[in-house]
PDB file of C-alpha atoms in Angstrom:
ATOM      1  CA  GLY A   1     -14.249 -41.322 -18.086  1.00  0.00           C
ATOM      2  CA  GLN A   2     -16.015 -43.178 -15.325  1.00  0.00           C
ATOM      3  CA  GLN A   3     -15.732 -47.027 -15.249  1.00  0.00           C
ATOM      4  CA  VAL A   4     -17.518 -49.679 -13.344  1.00  0.00           C
ATOM      5  CA  MET A   5     -16.011 -53.175 -13.204  1.00  0.00           C
ATOM      6  CA  GLN A   6     -17.715 -56.270 -12.171  1.00  0.00           C
ATOM      7  CA  ILE A   7     -16.357 -59.575 -11.542  1.00  0.00           C
ATOM      8  CA  PRO A   8     -16.954 -62.434 -12.065  1.00  0.00           C
ATOM      9  CA  GLN A   9     -18.352 -62.434 -15.450  1.00  0.00           C
ATOM     10  CA  TYR A  10     -19.878 -65.782 -15.039  1.00  0.00           C
ATOM     11  CA  GLN A  11     -20.632 -68.212 -12.172  1.00  0.00           C
ATOM     12  CA  HIS A  12     -22.464 -71.633 -12.331  1.00  0.00           C
ATOM     13  CA  VAL A  13     -23.360 -72.830  -8.570  1.00  0.00           C
ATOM     14  CA  GLN A  14     -25.239 -75.910  -7.422  1.00  0.00           C
ATOM     15  CA  GLU A  15     -28.762 -74.948  -5.755  1.00  0.00           C
ATOM     16  CA  GLY A  16     -28.005 -74.277  -2.289  1.00  0.00           C
ATOM     17  CA  GLU A  17     -24.702 -72.926  -2.665  1.00  0.00           C
ATOM     18  CA  ASP A  18     -23.857 -69.122  -2.087  1.00  0.00           C
ATOM     19  CA  PHE A  19     -23.034 -66.605  -4.630  1.00  0.00           C
ATOM     20  CA  THR A  20     -21.269 -63.325  -4.670  1.00  0.00           C
ATOM     21  CA  THR A  21     -20.846 -60.527  -7.245  1.00  0.00           C
ATOM     22  CA  TYR A  22     -18.262 -57.516  -6.848  1.00  0.00           C
ATOM     23  CA  CYS A  23     -18.301 -54.257  -8.140  1.00  0.00           C
ATOM     24  CA  ASN A  24     -15.635 -51.648  -8.357  1.00  0.00           C
ATOM     25  CA  SER A  25     -16.002 -48.002  -9.657  1.00  0.00           C
ATOM     26  CA  SER A  26     -12.867 -45.899 -10.736  1.00  0.00           C
ATOM     27  CA  THR A  27     -14.573 -42.861  -9.029  1.00  0.00           C
ATOM     28  CA  THR A  28     -16.343 -42.315  -5.659  1.00  0.00           C
ATOM     29  CA  LEU A  29     -20.156 -42.810  -6.074  1.00  0.00           C
ATOM     30  CA  SER A  30     -23.015 -40.906  -4.507  1.00  0.00           C
ATOM     31  CA  ASN A  31     -24.922 -44.115  -4.406  1.00  0.00           C
ATOM     32  CA  ILE A  32     -24.784 -47.606  -6.246  1.00  0.00           C
ATOM     33  CA  GLN A  33     -27.762 -49.411  -7.791  1.00  0.00           C
ATOM     34  CA  TRP A  34     -28.076 -53.087  -8.374  1.00  0.00           C
ATOM     35  CA  TYR A  35     -30.401 -54.651 -10.941  1.00  0.00           C
ATOM     36  CA  LYS A  36     -31.471 -57.978 -12.106  1.00  0.00           C
ATOM     37  CA  GLN A  37     -32.118 -58.962 -15.551  1.00  0.00           C
ATOM     38  CA  ARG A  38     -33.480 -62.451 -16.211  1.00  0.00           C
ATOM     39  CA  PRO A  39     -32.619 -64.158 -19.783  1.00  0.00           C
ATOM     40  CA  GLY A  40     -34.697 -62.007 -22.274  1.00  0.00           C
ATOM     41  CA  GLY A  41     -35.647 -59.583 -20.003  1.00  0.00           C
ATOM     42  CA  HIS A  42     -35.145 -56.151 -18.855  1.00  0.00           C
ATOM     43  CA  PRO A  43     -33.000 -54.739 -15.859  1.00  0.00           C
ATOM     44  CA  VAL A  44     -35.215 -54.651 -12.849  1.00  0.00           C
ATOM     45  CA  PHE A  45     -34.105 -52.335  -9.974  1.00  0.00           C
ATOM     46  CA  LEU A  46     -33.216 -54.232  -6.942  1.00  0.00           C
ATOM     47  CA  ILE A  47     -31.978 -51.850  -4.184  1.00  0.00           C
ATOM     48  CA  GLN A  48     -29.950 -48.619  -3.950  1.00  0.00           C
ATOM     49  CA  LEU A  49     -27.029 -48.090  -1.447  1.00  0.00           C
ATOM     50  CA  VAL A  50     -26.333 -44.542  -0.356  1.00  0.00           C
ATOM     51  CA  LYS A  51     -24.249 -44.249   2.957  1.00  0.00           C
ATOM     52  CA  SER A  52     -20.642 -45.398   3.294  1.00  0.00           C
ATOM     53  CA  GLY A  53     -20.437 -48.915   4.689  1.00  0.00           C
ATOM     54  CA  GLU A  54     -24.149 -49.580   4.381  1.00  0.00           C
ATOM     55  CA  VAL A  55     -25.440 -52.977   4.418  1.00  0.00           C
ATOM     56  CA  LYS A  56     -28.814 -53.919   3.339  1.00  0.00           C
ATOM     57  CA  LYS A  57     -30.706 -57.220   3.168  1.00  0.00           C
ATOM     58  CA  GLN A  58     -33.533 -58.420   1.040  1.00  0.00           C
ATOM     59  CA  LYS A  59     -34.286 -61.952   2.014  1.00  0.00           C
ATOM     60  CA  ARG A  60     -31.423 -64.057   0.974  1.00  0.00           C
ATOM     61  CA  LEU A  61     -29.689 -61.162  -1.070  1.00  0.00           C
ATOM     62  CA  THR A  62     -27.222 -58.882   1.081  1.00  0.00           C
ATOM     63  CA  PHE A  63     -25.906 -55.807  -0.586  1.00  0.00           C
ATOM     64  CA  GLN A  64     -22.856 -53.836   0.816  1.00  0.00           C
ATOM     65  CA  PHE A  65     -21.377 -50.571   0.089  1.00  0.00           C
ATOM     66  CA  GLY A  66     -17.817 -49.963   0.675  1.00  0.00           C
ATOM     67  CA  GLU A  67     -16.515 -47.555   3.071  1.00  0.00           C
ATOM     68  CA  ALA A  68     -14.964 -45.523   0.519  1.00  0.00           C
ATOM     69  CA  LYS A  69     -17.997 -45.713  -1.519  1.00  0.00           C
ATOM     70  CA  LYS A  70     -16.098 -46.984  -4.516  1.00  0.00           C
ATOM     71  CA  ASN A  71     -16.980 -50.639  -4.239  1.00  0.00           C
ATOM     72  CA  SER A  72     -20.012 -52.888  -3.485  1.00  0.00           C
ATOM     73  CA  SER A  73     -21.036 -56.712  -3.186  1.00  0.00           C
ATOM     74  CA  LEU A  74     -24.246 -58.665  -3.677  1.00  0.00           C
ATOM     75  CA  HIS A  75     -24.297 -61.934  -1.867  1.00  0.00           C
ATOM     76  CA  ILE A  76     -26.950 -64.459  -2.173  1.00  0.00           C
ATOM     77  CA  THR A  77     -27.422 -67.188   0.266  1.00  0.00           C
ATOM     78  CA  ALA A  78     -28.345 -70.758  -0.620  1.00  0.00           C
ATOM     79  CA  THR A  79     -29.181 -69.900  -4.097  1.00  0.00           C
ATOM     80  CA  GLN A  80     -32.464 -71.261  -5.683  1.00  0.00           C
ATOM     81  CA  THR A  81     -33.191 -71.775  -9.521  1.00  0.00           C
ATOM     82  CA  THR A  82     -35.224 -68.596  -9.376  1.00  0.00           C
ATOM     83  CA  ASP A  83     -32.184 -66.445  -8.883  1.00  0.00           C
ATOM     84  CA  VAL A  84     -30.859 -67.222 -12.302  1.00  0.00           C
ATOM     85  CA  GLY A  85     -30.165 -64.176 -14.355  1.00  0.00           C
ATOM     86  CA  THR A  86     -27.418 -61.359 -14.767  1.00  0.00           C
ATOM     87  CA  TYR A  87     -26.796 -59.031 -12.037  1.00  0.00           C
ATOM     88  CA  PHE A  88     -25.752 -55.689 -12.611  1.00  0.00           C
ATOM     89  CA  CYS A  89     -24.425 -52.700 -10.518  1.00  0.00           C
ATOM     90  CA  ALA A  90     -24.561 -49.460 -11.619  1.00  0.00           C
ATOM     91  CA  GLY A  91     -23.366 -46.060 -10.442  1.00  0.00           C
ATOM     92  CA  PRO A  92     -24.540 -42.580 -11.438  1.00  0.00           C
ATOM     93  CA  GLY A  93     -22.226 -40.510 -13.597  1.00  0.00           C
ATOM     94  CA  GLY A  94     -23.290 -37.099 -14.411  1.00  0.00           C
ATOM     95  CA  ASN A  95     -26.692 -37.509 -15.758  1.00  0.00           C
ATOM     96  CA  LYS A  96     -26.621 -41.296 -16.436  1.00  0.00           C
ATOM     97  CA  LEU A  97     -25.939 -44.502 -14.987  1.00  0.00           C
ATOM     98  CA  VAL A  98     -22.824 -46.352 -15.734  1.00  0.00           C
ATOM     99  CA  PHE A  99     -23.327 -50.180 -15.577  1.00  0.00           C
ATOM    100  CA  GLY A 100     -20.846 -52.715 -14.973  1.00  0.00           C
ATOM    101  CA  ALA A 101     -20.560 -55.619 -17.107  1.00  0.00           C
ATOM    102  CA  GLY A 102     -22.617 -57.746 -15.034  1.00  0.00           C
ATOM    103  CA  THR A 103     -22.298 -61.288 -13.596  1.00  0.00           C
ATOM    104  CA  ILE A 104     -24.321 -64.214 -15.135  1.00  0.00           C
ATOM    105  CA  LEU A 105     -25.640 -66.681 -12.361  1.00  0.00           C
ATOM    106  CA  ARG A 106     -26.598 -70.036 -13.535  1.00  0.00           C
ATOM    107  CA  VAL A 107     -27.939 -72.530 -10.771  1.00  0.00           C
ATOM    108  CA  LYS A 108     -27.938 -76.224 -11.565  1.00  0.00           C
ATOM    109  CA  SER A 109     -30.766 -77.915  -9.521  1.00  0.00           C
TER     110      SER A 109
ATOM    111  CA  GLU B   1     -46.868 -50.319  -9.268  1.00  0.00           C
ATOM    112  CA  PRO B   2     -46.404 -47.767 -12.198  1.00  0.00           C
ATOM    113  CA  GLU B   3     -44.290 -49.033 -15.115  1.00  0.00           C
ATOM    114  CA  VAL B   4     -42.147 -47.673 -18.070  1.00  0.00           C
ATOM    115  CA  THR B   5     -44.011 -49.029 -21.261  1.00  0.00           C
ATOM    116  CA  GLN B   6     -42.317 -49.295 -24.670  1.00  0.00           C
ATOM    117  CA  THR B   7     -43.598 -50.020 -28.005  1.00  0.00           C
ATOM    118  CA  PRO B   8     -43.001 -51.990 -30.154  1.00  0.00           C
ATOM    119  CA  SER B   9     -41.682 -54.847 -28.418  1.00  0.00           C
ATOM    120  CA  HIS B  10     -39.892 -55.909 -31.459  1.00  0.00           C
ATOM    121  CA  GLN B  11     -39.037 -54.194 -34.749  1.00  0.00           C
ATOM    122  CA  VAL B  12     -37.429 -55.401 -38.007  1.00  0.00           C
ATOM    123  CA  THR B  13     -36.143 -52.803 -40.236  1.00  0.00           C
ATOM    124  CA  GLN B  14     -34.126 -52.733 -43.485  1.00  0.00           C
ATOM    125  CA  MET B  15     -30.727 -51.020 -43.345  1.00  0.00           C
ATOM    126  CA  GLY B  16     -30.936 -47.394 -44.060  1.00  0.00           C
ATOM    127  CA  GLN B  17     -34.596 -46.950 -43.097  1.00  0.00           C
ATOM    128  CA  GLU B  18     -35.729 -44.822 -40.133  1.00  0.00           C
ATOM    129  CA  VAL B  19     -37.072 -46.179 -37.029  1.00  0.00           C
ATOM    130  CA  ILE B  20     -38.971 -44.664 -34.185  1.00  0.00           C
ATOM    131  CA  LEU B  21     -39.139 -46.312 -30.698  1.00  0.00           C
ATOM    132  CA  ARG B  22     -41.541 -45.176 -28.213  1.00  0.00           C
ATOM    133  CA  CYS B  23     -41.569 -44.833 -24.483  1.00  0.00           C
ATOM    134  CA  VAL B  24     -44.168 -43.795 -21.796  1.00  0.00           C
ATOM    135  CA  PRO B  25     -42.427 -43.024 -18.580  1.00  0.00           C
ATOM    136  CA  ILE B  26     -43.824 -43.219 -15.203  1.00  0.00           C
ATOM    137  CA  SER B  27     -45.956 -40.303 -14.895  1.00  0.00           C
ATOM    138  CA  ASN B  28     -44.597 -38.237 -12.260  1.00  0.00           C
ATOM    139  CA  HIS B  29     -41.127 -38.831 -13.331  1.00  0.00           C
ATOM    140  CA  LEU B  30     -39.299 -35.898 -15.063  1.00  0.00           C
ATOM    141  CA  TYR B  31     -35.866 -37.487 -15.964  1.00  0.00           C
ATOM    142  CA  PHE B  32     -35.679 -39.815 -19.122  1.00  0.00           C
ATOM    143  CA  TYR B  33     -33.045 -41.840 -20.587  1.00  0.00           C
ATOM    144  CA  TRP B  34     -32.220 -44.361 -23.294  1.00  0.00           C
ATOM    145  CA  TYR B  35     -29.777 -47.149 -23.025  1.00  0.00           C
ATOM    146  CA  ARG B  36     -29.187 -50.233 -25.555  1.00  0.00           C
ATOM    147  CA  GLN B  37     -27.763 -53.527 -24.658  1.00  0.00           C
ATOM    148  CA  ILE B  38     -26.175 -55.502 -27.645  1.00  0.00           C
ATOM    149  CA  LEU B  39     -26.864 -59.199 -27.295  1.00  0.00           C
ATOM    150  CA  GLY B  40     -24.656 -60.701 -24.429  1.00  0.00           C
ATOM    151  CA  GLN B  41     -23.039 -57.248 -23.589  1.00  0.00           C
ATOM    152  CA  LYS B  42     -23.787 -54.549 -20.843  1.00  0.00           C
ATOM    153  CA  VAL B  43     -26.305 -51.943 -20.708  1.00  0.00           C
ATOM    154  CA  GLU B  44     -24.915 -48.813 -22.343  1.00  0.00           C
ATOM    155  CA  PHE B  45     -25.943 -45.222 -21.926  1.00  0.00           C
ATOM    156  CA  LEU B  46     -27.318 -43.195 -25.158  1.00  0.00           C
ATOM    157  CA  VAL B  47     -28.889 -40.107 -23.857  1.00  0.00           C
ATOM    158  CA  SER B  48     -30.650 -38.415 -20.957  1.00  0.00           C
ATOM    159  CA  PHE B  49     -33.420 -35.925 -21.195  1.00  0.00           C
ATOM    160  CA  TYR B  50     -34.727 -33.280 -18.767  1.00  0.00           C
ATOM    161  CA  ASN B  51     -36.919 -30.300 -19.053  1.00  0.00           C
ATOM    162  CA  ASN B  52     -37.373 -30.687 -22.865  1.00  0.00           C
ATOM    163  CA  GLU B  53     -33.656 -30.914 -23.716  1.00  0.00           C
ATOM    164  CA  ILE B  54     -30.753 -33.393 -23.701  1.00  0.00           C
ATOM    165  CA  SER B  55     -28.950 -33.297 -20.628  1.00  0.00           C
ATOM    166  CA  GLU B  56     -26.138 -35.684 -21.554  1.00  0.00           C
ATOM    167  CA  LYS B  57     -25.445 -37.969 -24.412  1.00  0.00           C
ATOM    168  CA  SER B  58     -22.736 -40.438 -25.210  1.00  0.00           C
ATOM    169  CA  GLU B  59     -20.367 -40.966 -28.187  1.00  0.00           C
ATOM    170  CA  ILE B  60     -22.897 -43.781 -29.278  1.00  0.00           C
ATOM    171  CA  PHE B  61     -25.514 -40.861 -29.543  1.00  0.00           C
ATOM    172  CA  ASP B  62     -24.268 -39.418 -32.942  1.00  0.00           C
ATOM    173  CA  ASP B  63     -26.142 -37.431 -35.601  1.00  0.00           C
ATOM    174  CA  GLN B  64     -28.312 -40.255 -36.707  1.00  0.00           C
ATOM    175  CA  PHE B  65     -30.037 -40.459 -33.242  1.00  0.00           C
ATOM    176  CA  SER B  66     -32.637 -37.865 -32.036  1.00  0.00           C
ATOM    177  CA  VAL B  67     -35.098 -37.779 -29.133  1.00  0.00           C
ATOM    178  CA  GLU B  68     -38.484 -36.088 -28.585  1.00  0.00           C
ATOM    179  CA  ARG B  69     -41.052 -35.611 -26.094  1.00  0.00           C
ATOM    180  CA  PRO B  70     -43.660 -34.689 -28.512  1.00  0.00           C
ATOM    181  CA  ASP B  71     -46.482 -34.593 -25.887  1.00  0.00           C
ATOM    182  CA  GLY B  72     -46.786 -34.695 -22.130  1.00  0.00           C
ATOM    183  CA  SER B  73     -46.631 -38.511 -21.897  1.00  0.00           C
ATOM    184  CA  ASN B  74     -44.389 -40.059 -24.787  1.00  0.00           C
ATOM    185  CA  PHE B  75     -40.621 -40.035 -25.114  1.00  0.00           C
ATOM    186  CA  THR B  76     -39.070 -41.126 -28.430  1.00  0.00           C
ATOM    187  CA  LEU B  77     -35.817 -42.212 -30.028  1.00  0.00           C
ATOM    188  CA  LYS B  78     -35.633 -41.916 -33.786  1.00  0.00           C
ATOM    189  CA  ILE B  79     -32.683 -43.404 -35.532  1.00  0.00           C
ATOM    190  CA  ARG B  80     -32.468 -41.646 -39.058  1.00  0.00           C
ATOM    191  CA  SER B  81     -30.748 -44.165 -41.268  1.00  0.00           C
ATOM    192  CA  THR B  82     -30.307 -47.419 -39.394  1.00  0.00           C
ATOM    193  CA  LYS B  83     -27.208 -49.566 -39.841  1.00  0.00           C
ATOM    194  CA  LEU B  84     -26.495 -53.253 -39.132  1.00  0.00           C
ATOM    195  CA  GLU B  85     -24.716 -52.498 -35.984  1.00  0.00           C
ATOM    196  CA  ASP B  86     -27.659 -50.559 -34.541  1.00  0.00           C
ATOM    197  CA  SER B  87     -29.300 -53.978 -33.968  1.00  0.00           C
ATOM    198  CA  ALA B  88     -29.873 -54.353 -30.134  1.00  0.00           C
ATOM    199  CA  MET B  89     -32.355 -54.009 -27.285  1.00  0.00           C
ATOM    200  CA  TYR B  90     -33.075 -50.482 -26.444  1.00  0.00           C
ATOM    201  CA  PHE B  91     -34.417 -49.638 -23.020  1.00  0.00           C
ATOM    202  CA  CYS B  92     -36.186 -46.558 -21.960  1.00  0.00           C
ATOM    203  CA  ALA B  93     -35.984 -45.636 -18.172  1.00  0.00           C
ATOM    204  CA  SER B  94     -37.323 -42.650 -16.126  1.00  0.00           C
ATOM    205  CA  SER B  95     -36.486 -41.465 -12.582  1.00  0.00           C
ATOM    206  CA  GLY B  96     -37.485 -38.867 -10.269  1.00  0.00           C
ATOM    207  CA  ASP B  97     -34.816 -36.399  -9.094  1.00  0.00           C
ATOM    208  CA  PRO B  98     -31.276 -38.252  -9.432  1.00  0.00           C
ATOM    209  CA  GLY B  99     -29.810 -35.401  -7.251  1.00  0.00           C
ATOM    210  CA  ARG B 100     -32.063 -36.977  -4.441  1.00  0.00           C
ATOM    211  CA  ASN B 101     -30.809 -40.429  -5.220  1.00  0.00           C
ATOM    212  CA  GLN B 102     -33.838 -41.428  -6.982  1.00  0.00           C
ATOM    213  CA  PRO B 103     -33.275 -44.646  -8.914  1.00  0.00           C
ATOM    214  CA  GLN B 104     -34.104 -45.468 -12.387  1.00  0.00           C
ATOM    215  CA  HIS B 105     -36.825 -47.558 -13.652  1.00  0.00           C
ATOM    216  CA  PHE B 106     -36.584 -49.637 -16.819  1.00  0.00           C
ATOM    217  CA  GLY B 107     -39.109 -50.583 -19.498  1.00  0.00           C
ATOM    218  CA  ASP B 108     -39.075 -53.921 -20.997  1.00  0.00           C
ATOM    219  CA  GLY B 109     -37.324 -52.740 -23.828  1.00  0.00           C
ATOM    220  CA  THR B 110     -37.676 -52.755 -27.928  1.00  0.00           C
ATOM    221  CA  ARG B 111     -35.605 -55.502 -29.663  1.00  0.00           C
ATOM    222  CA  LEU B 112     -34.289 -53.882 -32.807  1.00  0.00           C
ATOM    223  CA  SER B 113     -33.199 -55.960 -35.802  1.00  0.00           C
ATOM    224  CA  ILE B 114     -31.739 -54.417 -38.830  1.00  0.00           C
ATOM    225  CA  LEU B 115     -31.537 -56.527 -41.867  1.00  0.00           C
TER     226      LEU B 115
END
């Protein structure tokens, strides 16, 4: 079945450093969605990318969808302590979302 | 902004008992989903529901699970005879038409603890 892989599993950065998480799907996706889950919280929708090669920005967050629509990345510039949490990518597969394993981000102040 | 609401926030149940987890999806959404997340692991799909019937289910969603939309607002997940390994966070989600790339929005979750 469809698989979504995400790396790294875990990243611990100093406040102010950049952070990137990468997502790879075993199949071509119609879109890719990114979610953030704070410790003890629920997945919160961040953004959806639909077009091949699409790049979207939300303040310090930059999301990219690959040309082949099989990979994506999320880059955070100058991390802050409020960025801590787990970042998940998810791709549609039939009538469901298939989630990556997530990248846990910890930020040292 | 409209939200998906879930009750209860935490449910503690003896193994073998039945539990019902409740969800109120966003009012103009027609597609509903249940996911679960075992502590420290990724979010796993259980079931999707549209037009009063299951549209897809995972291998986790076996005969002990069922879903229902008993009225125009609630969407429930029933686990008939709970097992220890059912302990997890259960998230309800709803969306507009996924064929139009409408994203899913998640509730706060119900933490299910089986003793």
